[in-house]
Each structure stands twice: as C-alpha cells, then as structure tokens.
Amino acid sequence: MRTDDESGGPAGLRAPDVPGEGPWLGGCDTAAADFRRAFDALPAACQIVARDRRFLYANQAAALQGRRTRDEMLGRTMGAVYPGIELSEMYGAICRCLDEGTAARLETEYPIPYGATGWIDVHVQPIPEGALVLATDITPRKQVEQGLRRLVHFDLLTGLPNRSHMEECFGRLATHGRTGNGGLALLVLGVRRLRDVNFALGRRHGDALLRAAAGRLRSAVAESAEIARLDGDHFGVLLAGAGSRAVAERAAAALREAVSGPERIEGVTVDLAARVGIALSPEHGTDFPSLLRNAEVALHLAHQSDSGQAVYAPSADGFTPRRLALMADLLPAIEQQQFVLHFQPIIELDTGTVVEFEALIRWKHPVHGVIPPDEFISLAEHTGAIRPLTLWVARTALEACRELHRTGLSLTVAVNISARNLGDDAFVDQIERLLAETGARPGWLDLELTESMLMQDPDRAREALERLGKLGLRLSIDDFGTGYSSLGYLRKLPVHALKIDRSFMGAGGPTPGRRDSVIIRAVVDVGHAMGLHVVAEGVETEDGIDALKKLGCDRAQGYYIARPMPVEDARRWLRESPWGLRSIRPSA
Ligand code: C2E
Ligand code: MG
Ligand code: MG
C-alpha cells in the first residue's frame, strides 16, 4: 500500500495511469519532490483531477478538508470518493473544465463536522493533466458576513426581518412577477400603547410587549407572507395576491384580531392592540418606498378612524411636499405680515341686526396665493406656530373691534382658538394682556372653541375655560353637533353660545319635519335650557333664515347675510347693506 509520503503529492502524477507528467513538473524527480513539499505546506486544498474524473493528486490540506486519506482519494473518481458530489455546483465546474477547458471560480458550501456547513472558495484551472482544483476555506469570513447580514437584515429585538429585508423581498416579488393575482398589499401595523408601557413600566416591559406582538403576528401570518419590524412600534406584512381592497381589508381585520388581547408581561397585564394602514400595489405605489410611505399615511388615518384600519386614499393624504414647505414658511409669514383677517357678520334673528363679526384668517402666500385656514391651521397646531398666530388674530380682531366701537357700533368679535392654545398655561394671561394693550373690554371678545377640541382633554379644557370665563369674555362652542360632548359635561362649562355646525343646515336651509330641523330644534331646546344662545352657521338662503327663526334659533351667520370680507369692506357693508344699516340705525 502506498503511503501518503510515497505516493501523494505531485509525484503521484507519475503513476502509470497518469497521461504525461505535465510540463509544469519538468519531468524531474527532485523537482517533483520539491513541489510535493511545497504543495503540502499550502493551506489551500489542492487537487488534480484527470479527464476520467479520477483524483491524480491531493495535497495534505485537501485530505484534511475532505476528511479522506490520500489513499482513499488517489486513483478513484470524485463520485466514488464523495458520494453525491455529482449534484454539486463545484462538480459541474470541474467537469466543464475537464471537457471544455474552461476555468471557473466559485464560492460554495460543504459539510463540516457536527452537521454544520463550511464554505470554500474554489478555483478550477485547466492543465494538461486535467483540472487543477484549489479550494480555500473561507468559513470564518462567511460567518462574519452572515453575522453582518443578520445585523443588516434582521431586527435584534424581535428576531423578525427588518425593513431592508422586506424591501428586498418586495423587489424580488416585483421583478419575478410573483405579486400574485391582483397585486400586492402592504399592511403596516402600529402597536398601541408602547409609549405608555415604556413610560409607566420601563423599556424592558416595552421590549417584551414588542416581542409578544411579533410572536402573535408571526403565528397569525401564513408562511408565504413576509413580515418585518419596520421600526419602533410599526410592523409590516407583505401579502402577495392581496392587491384588491376587499381582500386586504379582510386580512387587516384578521391581523388586528390576532394581535389584540391581554398579554401578561412580567407580572403586569397589558391590553395589546394594533391599528393597520393598508397600501395596495400597483395602485398606491410600484416601488417599496412609495408603498411604505402610503401605508404609513394610511396608518395615520387609521388612528383617526373608529374601525382601527384604513386603506390609503390620495384625497385624505395631507402629507404632501407642499404641506412640508408651508410648515417651514409659517413662522416667518407672521413676521412678514402675510396673514389677513376677513370678517363675517352674525345677526340676531329677532331684530335682523348685526351683533358680532367672526374673524377668519387667510394666508396671502407670496408663491401659492391665498391659502384658506383649513389648509394651514392644523400645520400651525403641529408646529406650535398656532400660539403666536392666535395672538396675532386676537390682537388684530380686537383693534378692528375697538375702531367699530369708536364709531358707535357696539359689536363683539369672535376669534377661533385651537386646542393647543387651551393647553398652553400662558394663554389666559396673554389674552388678559392683549385686552389691556388694545384697550378693548373683555365683553367685546368671543372665543370660539370647537366641540371636538374640547373633547380631546375635557378636564384641562374646562379648567382653561373657567379661567377665561373669569376674565369676562364670551365663550362659544363651534361646530356643535360634530364632537360627541355630553350634556353633563357641557353644563359645567362657563360658555355663552352653541354654534350649530353648518353640515346641519342642508342646501336650502333646514326643511320642516326633516331630520336636520329636528336636530336643530333639539339643540335650540337644550341650549336654551342651559341658558345659552344658539347660533346657526352656514345659512345660504332666505328660506333658511325663516326656518331658523321658526325653530327658535337666536343668531345666524352665512353667505346669505354676507361672506367673510376684509375689514374695510366690512365697514362699507355695515353702511350699505340692509342688515348692516339696521345695526347702525336700529329700528325704533
Ligand atoms: P368656522 O370657525 O366654523 O368658520 C366658519 C367657516 O364657514 C368659515 O370658513 C366661513 O367662511 C364658512 N362659512 C360661513 N358661512 C358659510 C355659508 O353660508 N356656507 C358655507 N359653505 N360656508 C360658510 P373658513 O373661513 O374657510 O374657515 C374654516 C375654519 O378654519 C373655521 O371654521 C375655523 O375652524 C378655522 N379658522 C378660521 N380662522 C381661524 C383662526 O384664526 N384660528 C383658528 N384656530 N382657526 C381658524
Ligand atoms: Mg368659528
Ligand atoms: Mg364652525
């Protein structure tokens, strides 16, 4: 039997069944012995395979790597030495090299002890004797790469794939046309109460909540769906074949159901719940960033909806680049005096006289033209610009009111305030200072607060209203009927008027016997029982005025009387309009 030392190494090339010695051996024994030693010292596995697939030569590293002695290898075919090797990529490359003379380089897996997998970097080179196969063990490098890949593609906290992984999956599905019949749906789940748990119990509990949500999600979702933790408390589920609205909505409802329910976290029971935003591909985006953006906008809409889920709708998407630009423009616009007030009269229905003007803000933007308040007030609330803005409105309105009083018109002025103002501890003092600075009497100012705004934080709102009431101001509840306040709560507020939302007015005004007029009648009765004035907004017709009188409404405001107008026009209107004239020269 040949020993490794005698027959292994390049000297093996000289075995009788070896065709030729190869020019690189130089046909010399000393050279062959030197080569043998040199090749055995190489850390890389080095093998020569003949055209008939037999091993002609294997160095020591090759024997170690393949866990065969050289005796077991030399003179035998690759298939006989390594059963099953015929299926491998490496075998294919070696055969192509032997048959077609093509060199190749590849990285491939191979089994290592204890069921683990190693990696080798293989060079296959044609030589006169057949193929020279050099294999370098790159397992440590691959393990580092896999670790990095894990870091890059997986979320360490939940073990779920992360956003970049989901983006890759989306790309694969889209490029291979495997989006299923009817496209794709991306569902973004927002886990509720994470912040509460973090604040109340600490981050450890918050992390446990996220892991619990991830676990529930994983068991609720089919193998074929891709799940990811996108960031913070947002998880994504990508569903192929769910691009129709109805299918995606059903899936979202099922996911919310699966994720919801009490979860015991280190001795504390937390009620897990989620809201879901849905975006469909291709309808709402053909690339992952747009689809994700739209699903997150939909999640934002879901937070405001009763059902707890929402499908992306471009018409409800306020997060446009224009909005972002306007946000940045807001504060400088106050200094640059780009805002103007328009005034809309409110009449007393009994006498037909003007009793008040509501101050309504407009933004004369140097690039975008006139922007209505509905487009920028929420931005101002978001950025905090609402504080200086409301003070500017109140000051300008009070100055205009003071001018009217100078000409003998004892009218009040209504100013809309926002929830952010009510939550601001300095607000009441600032209003008091404004009254002093403008020389206006507190009774000239009517502050309008929407019903929904009061309900955001009823206790705080009541506290602020009580302080404002003590200043001697009038307070009105705006857009009444849209905000779910309870009568018990309203009764405790120091308010003077209810303004019925204009949505109850109908196109031609309230029609006797119809639902709207029944509601108006009910609001009038409740308002009067609480000692409040009832004002109707959005009156557009004479019939509307008549109907409101019959329903017992006290005051009215609307296009039929006058549209909101700049202060100079309002002064002219008071002199020229029949309504205004009655105020100037009240009928005896
Ligand atoms: P609001 O306080 O309920 O004001 C009434 C809105 O109804 C005004 O819209 C007014 O132009 C409109 N309106 C009045 N009569 C009629 C009518 O007969 N038919 C119809 N279709 N509409 C009528 P505007 O000026 O666009 O203001 C919209 C909302 O923006 C206001 O609703 C108010 O909530 C808010 N807003 C306006 N100015 C300010 C402000 O200075 N500060 C704050 N925080 N909000 C403001
Ligand atoms: Mg108002
Ligand atoms: Mg209103």
PDB file of N, CA, C and O in Angstrom, residues 11-54:
ATOM      1  N   ALA A  11       4.261  13.909  -7.060  1.00  0.00           N
ATOM      2  CA  ALA A  11       4.898  12.701  -7.589  1.00  0.00           C
ATOM      3  C   ALA A  11       3.859  11.723  -8.078  1.00  0.00           C
ATOM      4  O   ALA A  11       4.121  10.920  -8.971  1.00  0.00           O
ATOM      5  N   GLY A  12       2.647  11.816  -7.511  1.00  0.00           N
ATOM      6  CA  GLY A  12       1.545  10.942  -7.916  1.00  0.00           C
ATOM      7  C   GLY A  12       1.248  11.087  -9.388  1.00  0.00           C
ATOM      8  O   GLY A  12       0.663  10.199 -10.017  1.00  0.00           O
ATOM      9  N   LEU A  13       1.666  12.195  -9.972  1.00  0.00           N
ATOM     10  CA  LEU A  13       1.430  12.406 -11.397  1.00  0.00           C
ATOM     11  C   LEU A  13       2.170  11.378 -12.237  1.00  0.00           C
ATOM     12  O   LEU A  13       1.877  11.200 -13.394  1.00  0.00           O
ATOM     13  N   ARG A  14       3.133  10.786 -11.567  1.00  0.00           N
ATOM     14  CA  ARG A  14       3.936   9.854 -12.341  1.00  0.00           C
ATOM     15  C   ARG A  14       3.401   8.439 -12.226  1.00  0.00           C
ATOM     16  O   ARG A  14       4.021   7.494 -12.685  1.00  0.00           O
ATOM     17  N   ALA A  15       2.264   8.276 -11.597  1.00  0.00           N
ATOM     18  CA  ALA A  15       1.645   6.944 -11.542  1.00  0.00           C
ATOM     19  C   ALA A  15       1.373   6.477 -12.946  1.00  0.00           C
ATOM     20  O   ALA A  15       1.165   7.291 -13.852  1.00  0.00           O
ATOM     21  N   PRO A  16       1.374   5.153 -13.170  1.00  0.00           N
ATOM     22  CA  PRO A  16       1.296   4.630 -14.528  1.00  0.00           C
ATOM     23  C   PRO A  16       0.067   5.099 -15.303  1.00  0.00           C
ATOM     24  O   PRO A  16       0.141   5.313 -16.503  1.00  0.00           O
ATOM     25  N   ASP A  17      -1.061   5.290 -14.580  1.00  0.00           N
ATOM     26  CA  ASP A  17      -2.265   5.668 -15.326  1.00  0.00           C
ATOM     27  C   ASP A  17      -2.350   7.162 -15.588  1.00  0.00           C
ATOM     28  O   ASP A  17      -3.350   7.688 -16.038  1.00  0.00           O
ATOM     29  N   VAL A  18      -1.273   7.877 -15.278  1.00  0.00           N
ATOM     30  CA  VAL A  18      -1.318   9.326 -15.492  1.00  0.00           C
ATOM     31  C   VAL A  18      -0.804   9.669 -16.879  1.00  0.00           C
ATOM     32  O   VAL A  18       0.300   9.286 -17.234  1.00  0.00           O
ATOM     33  N   PRO A  19      -1.580  10.335 -17.664  1.00  0.00           N
ATOM     34  CA  PRO A  19      -1.112  10.658 -19.007  1.00  0.00           C
ATOM     35  C   PRO A  19      -0.110  11.816 -18.967  1.00  0.00           C
ATOM     36  O   PRO A  19      -0.498  12.955 -18.737  1.00  0.00           O
ATOM     37  N   GLY A  20       1.137  11.509 -19.107  1.00  0.00           N
ATOM     38  CA  GLY A  20       2.184  12.552 -19.172  1.00  0.00           C
ATOM     39  C   GLY A  20       2.498  13.150 -17.818  1.00  0.00           C
ATOM     40  O   GLY A  20       1.715  13.041 -16.871  1.00  0.00           O
ATOM     41  N   GLU A  21       3.599  13.759 -17.684  1.00  0.00           N
ATOM     42  CA  GLU A  21       3.989  14.307 -16.394  1.00  0.00           C
ATOM     43  C   GLU A  21       3.649  15.781 -16.276  1.00  0.00           C
ATOM     44  O   GLU A  21       3.714  16.358 -15.204  1.00  0.00           O
ATOM     45  N   GLY A  22       3.339  16.344 -17.407  1.00  0.00           N
ATOM     46  CA  GLY A  22       2.968  17.771 -17.349  1.00  0.00           C
ATOM     47  C   GLY A  22       4.203  18.631 -17.399  1.00  0.00           C
ATOM     48  O   GLY A  22       5.168  18.354 -16.696  1.00  0.00           O
ATOM     49  N   PRO A  23       4.196  19.632 -18.247  1.00  0.00           N
ATOM     50  CA  PRO A  23       5.367  20.486 -18.403  1.00  0.00           C
ATOM     51  C   PRO A  23       5.730  21.186 -17.100  1.00  0.00           C
ATOM     52  O   PRO A  23       6.879  21.467 -16.823  1.00  0.00           O
ATOM     53  N   TRP A  24       4.680  21.456 -16.223  1.00  0.00           N
ATOM     54  CA  TRP A  24       4.975  22.219 -15.014  1.00  0.00           C
ATOM     55  C   TRP A  24       5.781  21.419 -13.998  1.00  0.00           C
ATOM     56  O   TRP A  24       6.346  21.952 -13.085  1.00  0.00           O
ATOM     57  N   LEU A  25       5.855  20.052 -14.142  1.00  0.00           N
ATOM     58  CA  LEU A  25       6.685  19.261 -13.239  1.00  0.00           C
ATOM     59  C   LEU A  25       8.121  19.173 -13.749  1.00  0.00           C
ATOM     60  O   LEU A  25       9.024  18.780 -13.037  1.00  0.00           O
ATOM     61  N   GLY A  26       8.297  19.469 -14.988  1.00  0.00           N
ATOM     62  CA  GLY A  26       9.624  19.490 -15.562  1.00  0.00           C
ATOM     63  C   GLY A  26      10.222  18.102 -15.722  1.00  0.00           C
ATOM     64  O   GLY A  26      11.384  17.942 -16.058  1.00  0.00           O
ATOM     65  N   GLY A  27       9.448  17.057 -15.465  1.00  0.00           N
ATOM     66  CA  GLY A  27       9.890  15.685 -15.670  1.00  0.00           C
ATOM     67  C   GLY A  27      11.066  15.300 -14.793  1.00  0.00           C
ATOM     68  O   GLY A  27      11.857  14.427 -15.132  1.00  0.00           O
ATOM     69  N   CYS A  28      11.241  15.893 -13.681  1.00  0.00           N
ATOM     70  CA  CYS A  28      12.433  15.651 -12.882  1.00  0.00           C
ATOM     71  C   CYS A  28      12.046  15.281 -11.466  1.00  0.00           C
ATOM     72  O   CYS A  28      11.188  15.918 -10.854  1.00  0.00           O
ATOM     73  N   ASP A  29      12.620  14.219 -10.925  1.00  0.00           N
ATOM     74  CA  ASP A  29      12.243  13.706  -9.619  1.00  0.00           C
ATOM     75  C   ASP A  29      12.453  14.728  -8.502  1.00  0.00           C
ATOM     76  O   ASP A  29      11.629  14.868  -7.611  1.00  0.00           O
ATOM     77  N   THR A  30      13.618  15.421  -8.552  1.00  0.00           N
ATOM     78  CA  THR A  30      13.909  16.394  -7.497  1.00  0.00           C
ATOM     79  C   THR A  30      12.853  17.481  -7.509  1.00  0.00           C
ATOM     80  O   THR A  30      12.328  17.894  -6.474  1.00  0.00           O
ATOM     81  N   ALA A  31      12.574  17.925  -8.737  1.00  0.00           N
ATOM     82  CA  ALA A  31      11.552  18.975  -8.844  1.00  0.00           C
ATOM     83  C   ALA A  31      10.236  18.457  -8.285  1.00  0.00           C
ATOM     84  O   ALA A  31       9.547  19.161  -7.544  1.00  0.00           O
ATOM     85  N   ALA A  32       9.860  17.213  -8.596  1.00  0.00           N
ATOM     86  CA  ALA A  32       8.587  16.661  -8.114  1.00  0.00           C
ATOM     87  C   ALA A  32       8.568  16.611  -6.596  1.00  0.00           C
ATOM     88  O   ALA A  32       7.561  16.946  -5.971  1.00  0.00           O
ATOM     89  N   ALA A  33       9.677  16.216  -6.003  1.00  0.00           N
ATOM     90  CA  ALA A  33       9.726  16.140  -4.537  1.00  0.00           C
ATOM     91  C   ALA A  33       9.582  17.543  -3.933  1.00  0.00           C
ATOM     92  O   ALA A  33       8.868  17.737  -2.945  1.00  0.00           O
ATOM     93  N   ASP A  34      10.254  18.514  -4.561  1.00  0.00           N
ATOM     94  CA  ASP A  34      10.142  19.891  -4.062  1.00  0.00           C
ATOM     95  C   ASP A  34       8.695  20.373  -4.149  1.00  0.00           C
ATOM     96  O   ASP A  34       8.164  20.980  -3.238  1.00  0.00           O
ATOM     97  N   PHE A  35       8.097  20.100  -5.325  1.00  0.00           N
ATOM     98  CA  PHE A  35       6.697  20.513  -5.497  1.00  0.00           C
ATOM     99  C   PHE A  35       5.804  19.864  -4.448  1.00  0.00           C
ATOM    100  O   PHE A  35       4.915  20.476  -3.887  1.00  0.00           O
ATOM    101  N   ARG A  36       6.068  18.567  -4.192  1.00  0.00           N
ATOM    102  CA  ARG A  36       5.233  17.834  -3.245  1.00  0.00           C
ATOM    103  C   ARG A  36       5.294  18.518  -1.875  1.00  0.00           C
ATOM    104  O   ARG A  36       4.283  18.776  -1.248  1.00  0.00           O
ATOM    105  N   ARG A  37       6.553  18.848  -1.465  1.00  0.00           N
ATOM    106  CA  ARG A  37       6.684  19.502  -0.155  1.00  0.00           C
ATOM    107  C   ARG A  37       5.987  20.874  -0.159  1.00  0.00           C
ATOM    108  O   ARG A  37       5.274  21.217   0.763  1.00  0.00           O
ATOM    109  N   ALA A  38       6.229  21.572  -1.250  1.00  0.00           N
ATOM    110  CA  ALA A  38       5.639  22.927  -1.327  1.00  0.00           C
ATOM    111  C   ALA A  38       4.105  22.838  -1.298  1.00  0.00           C
ATOM    112  O   ALA A  38       3.434  23.581  -0.573  1.00  0.00           O
ATOM    113  N   PHE A  39       3.546  21.925  -2.062  1.00  0.00           N
ATOM    114  CA  PHE A  39       2.077  21.810  -2.115  1.00  0.00           C
ATOM    115  C   PHE A  39       1.499  21.345  -0.784  1.00  0.00           C
ATOM    116  O   PHE A  39       0.414  21.762  -0.386  1.00  0.00           O
ATOM    117  N   ASP A  40       2.248  20.487  -0.090  1.00  0.00           N
ATOM    118  CA  ASP A  40       1.744  20.029   1.200  1.00  0.00           C
ATOM    119  C   ASP A  40       1.753  21.142   2.243  1.00  0.00           C
ATOM    120  O   ASP A  40       0.985  21.108   3.199  1.00  0.00           O
ATOM    121  N   ALA A  41       2.671  22.094   2.050  1.00  0.00           N
ATOM    122  CA  ALA A  41       2.731  23.199   3.017  1.00  0.00           C
ATOM    123  C   ALA A  41       1.625  24.226   2.765  1.00  0.00           C
ATOM    124  O   ALA A  41       1.362  25.099   3.588  1.00  0.00           O
ATOM    125  N   LEU A  42       0.968  24.140   1.590  1.00  0.00           N
ATOM    126  CA  LEU A  42      -0.072  25.149   1.268  1.00  0.00           C
ATOM    127  C   LEU A  42      -1.282  24.997   2.186  1.00  0.00           C
ATOM    128  O   LEU A  42      -1.714  23.872   2.448  1.00  0.00           O
ATOM    129  N   PRO A  43      -1.832  26.101   2.668  1.00  0.00           N
ATOM    130  CA  PRO A  43      -3.050  25.986   3.495  1.00  0.00           C
ATOM    131  C   PRO A  43      -4.281  25.630   2.651  1.00  0.00           C
ATOM    132  O   PRO A  43      -5.256  25.126   3.155  1.00  0.00           O
ATOM    133  N   ALA A  44      -4.233  25.913   1.336  1.00  0.00           N
ATOM    134  CA  ALA A  44      -5.393  25.636   0.486  1.00  0.00           C
ATOM    135  C   ALA A  44      -5.378  24.179   0.034  1.00  0.00           C
ATOM    136  O   ALA A  44      -4.315  23.592  -0.161  1.00  0.00           O
ATOM    137  N   ALA A  45      -6.568  23.621  -0.121  1.00  0.00           N
ATOM    138  CA  ALA A  45      -6.666  22.257  -0.641  1.00  0.00           C
ATOM    139  C   ALA A  45      -6.327  22.299  -2.123  1.00  0.00           C
ATOM    140  O   ALA A  45      -6.831  23.163  -2.850  1.00  0.00           O
ATOM    141  N   CYS A  46      -5.484  21.375  -2.533  1.00  0.00           N
ATOM    142  CA  CYS A  46      -5.065  21.400  -3.928  1.00  0.00           C
ATOM    143  C   CYS A  46      -5.211  19.989  -4.483  1.00  0.00           C
ATOM    144  O   CYS A  46      -4.672  19.025  -3.930  1.00  0.00           O
ATOM    145  N   GLN A  47      -5.981  19.853  -5.567  1.00  0.00           N
ATOM    146  CA  GLN A  47      -6.225  18.534  -6.135  1.00  0.00           C
ATOM    147  C   GLN A  47      -6.077  18.610  -7.646  1.00  0.00           C
ATOM    148  O   GLN A  47      -6.361  19.655  -8.236  1.00  0.00           O
ATOM    149  N   ILE A  48      -5.632  17.479  -8.227  1.00  0.00           N
ATOM    150  CA  ILE A  48      -5.641  17.411  -9.689  1.00  0.00           C
ATOM    151  C   ILE A  48      -6.561  16.258 -10.062  1.00  0.00           C
ATOM    152  O   ILE A  48      -6.470  15.160  -9.510  1.00  0.00           O
ATOM    153  N   VAL A  49      -7.505  16.593 -10.958  1.00  0.00           N
ATOM    154  CA  VAL A  49      -8.483  15.588 -11.378  1.00  0.00           C
ATOM    155  C   VAL A  49      -8.246  15.303 -12.854  1.00  0.00           C
ATOM    156  O   VAL A  49      -8.116  16.225 -13.660  1.00  0.00           O
ATOM    157  N   ALA A  50      -8.186  14.014 -13.192  1.00  0.00           N
ATOM    158  CA  ALA A  50      -7.966  13.638 -14.592  1.00  0.00           C
ATOM    159  C   ALA A  50      -9.280  13.689 -15.357  1.00  0.00           C
ATOM    160  O   ALA A  50     -10.349  13.801 -14.753  1.00  0.00           O
ATOM    161  N   ARG A  51      -9.166  13.582 -16.702  1.00  0.00           N
ATOM    162  CA  ARG A  51     -10.378  13.704 -17.520  1.00  0.00           C
ATOM    163  C   ARG A  51     -11.422  12.635 -17.200  1.00  0.00           C
ATOM    164  O   ARG A  51     -12.604  12.829 -17.409  1.00  0.00           O
ATOM    165  N   ASP A  52     -10.929  11.476 -16.712  1.00  0.00           N
ATOM    166  CA  ASP A  52     -11.904  10.423 -16.366  1.00  0.00           C
ATOM    167  C   ASP A  52     -12.449  10.615 -14.947  1.00  0.00           C
ATOM    168  O   ASP A  52     -12.989   9.702 -14.359  1.00  0.00           O
ATOM    169  N   ARG A  53     -12.269  11.824 -14.377  1.00  0.00           N
ATOM    170  CA  ARG A  53     -12.841  12.230 -13.078  1.00  0.00           C
ATOM    171  C   ARG A  53     -12.115  11.604 -11.893  1.00  0.00           C
ATOM    172  O   ARG A  53     -12.598  11.631 -10.779  1.00  0.00           O
ATOM    173  N   ARG A  54     -10.937  10.973 -12.147  1.00  0.00           N
ATOM    174  CA  ARG A  54     -10.202  10.375 -11.016  1.00  0.00           C
ATOM    175  C   ARG A  54      -9.249  11.411 -10.427  1.00  0.00           C
ATOM    176  O   ARG A  54      -8.702  12.242 -11.141  1.00  0.00           O
TER     177      ARG A  54
END
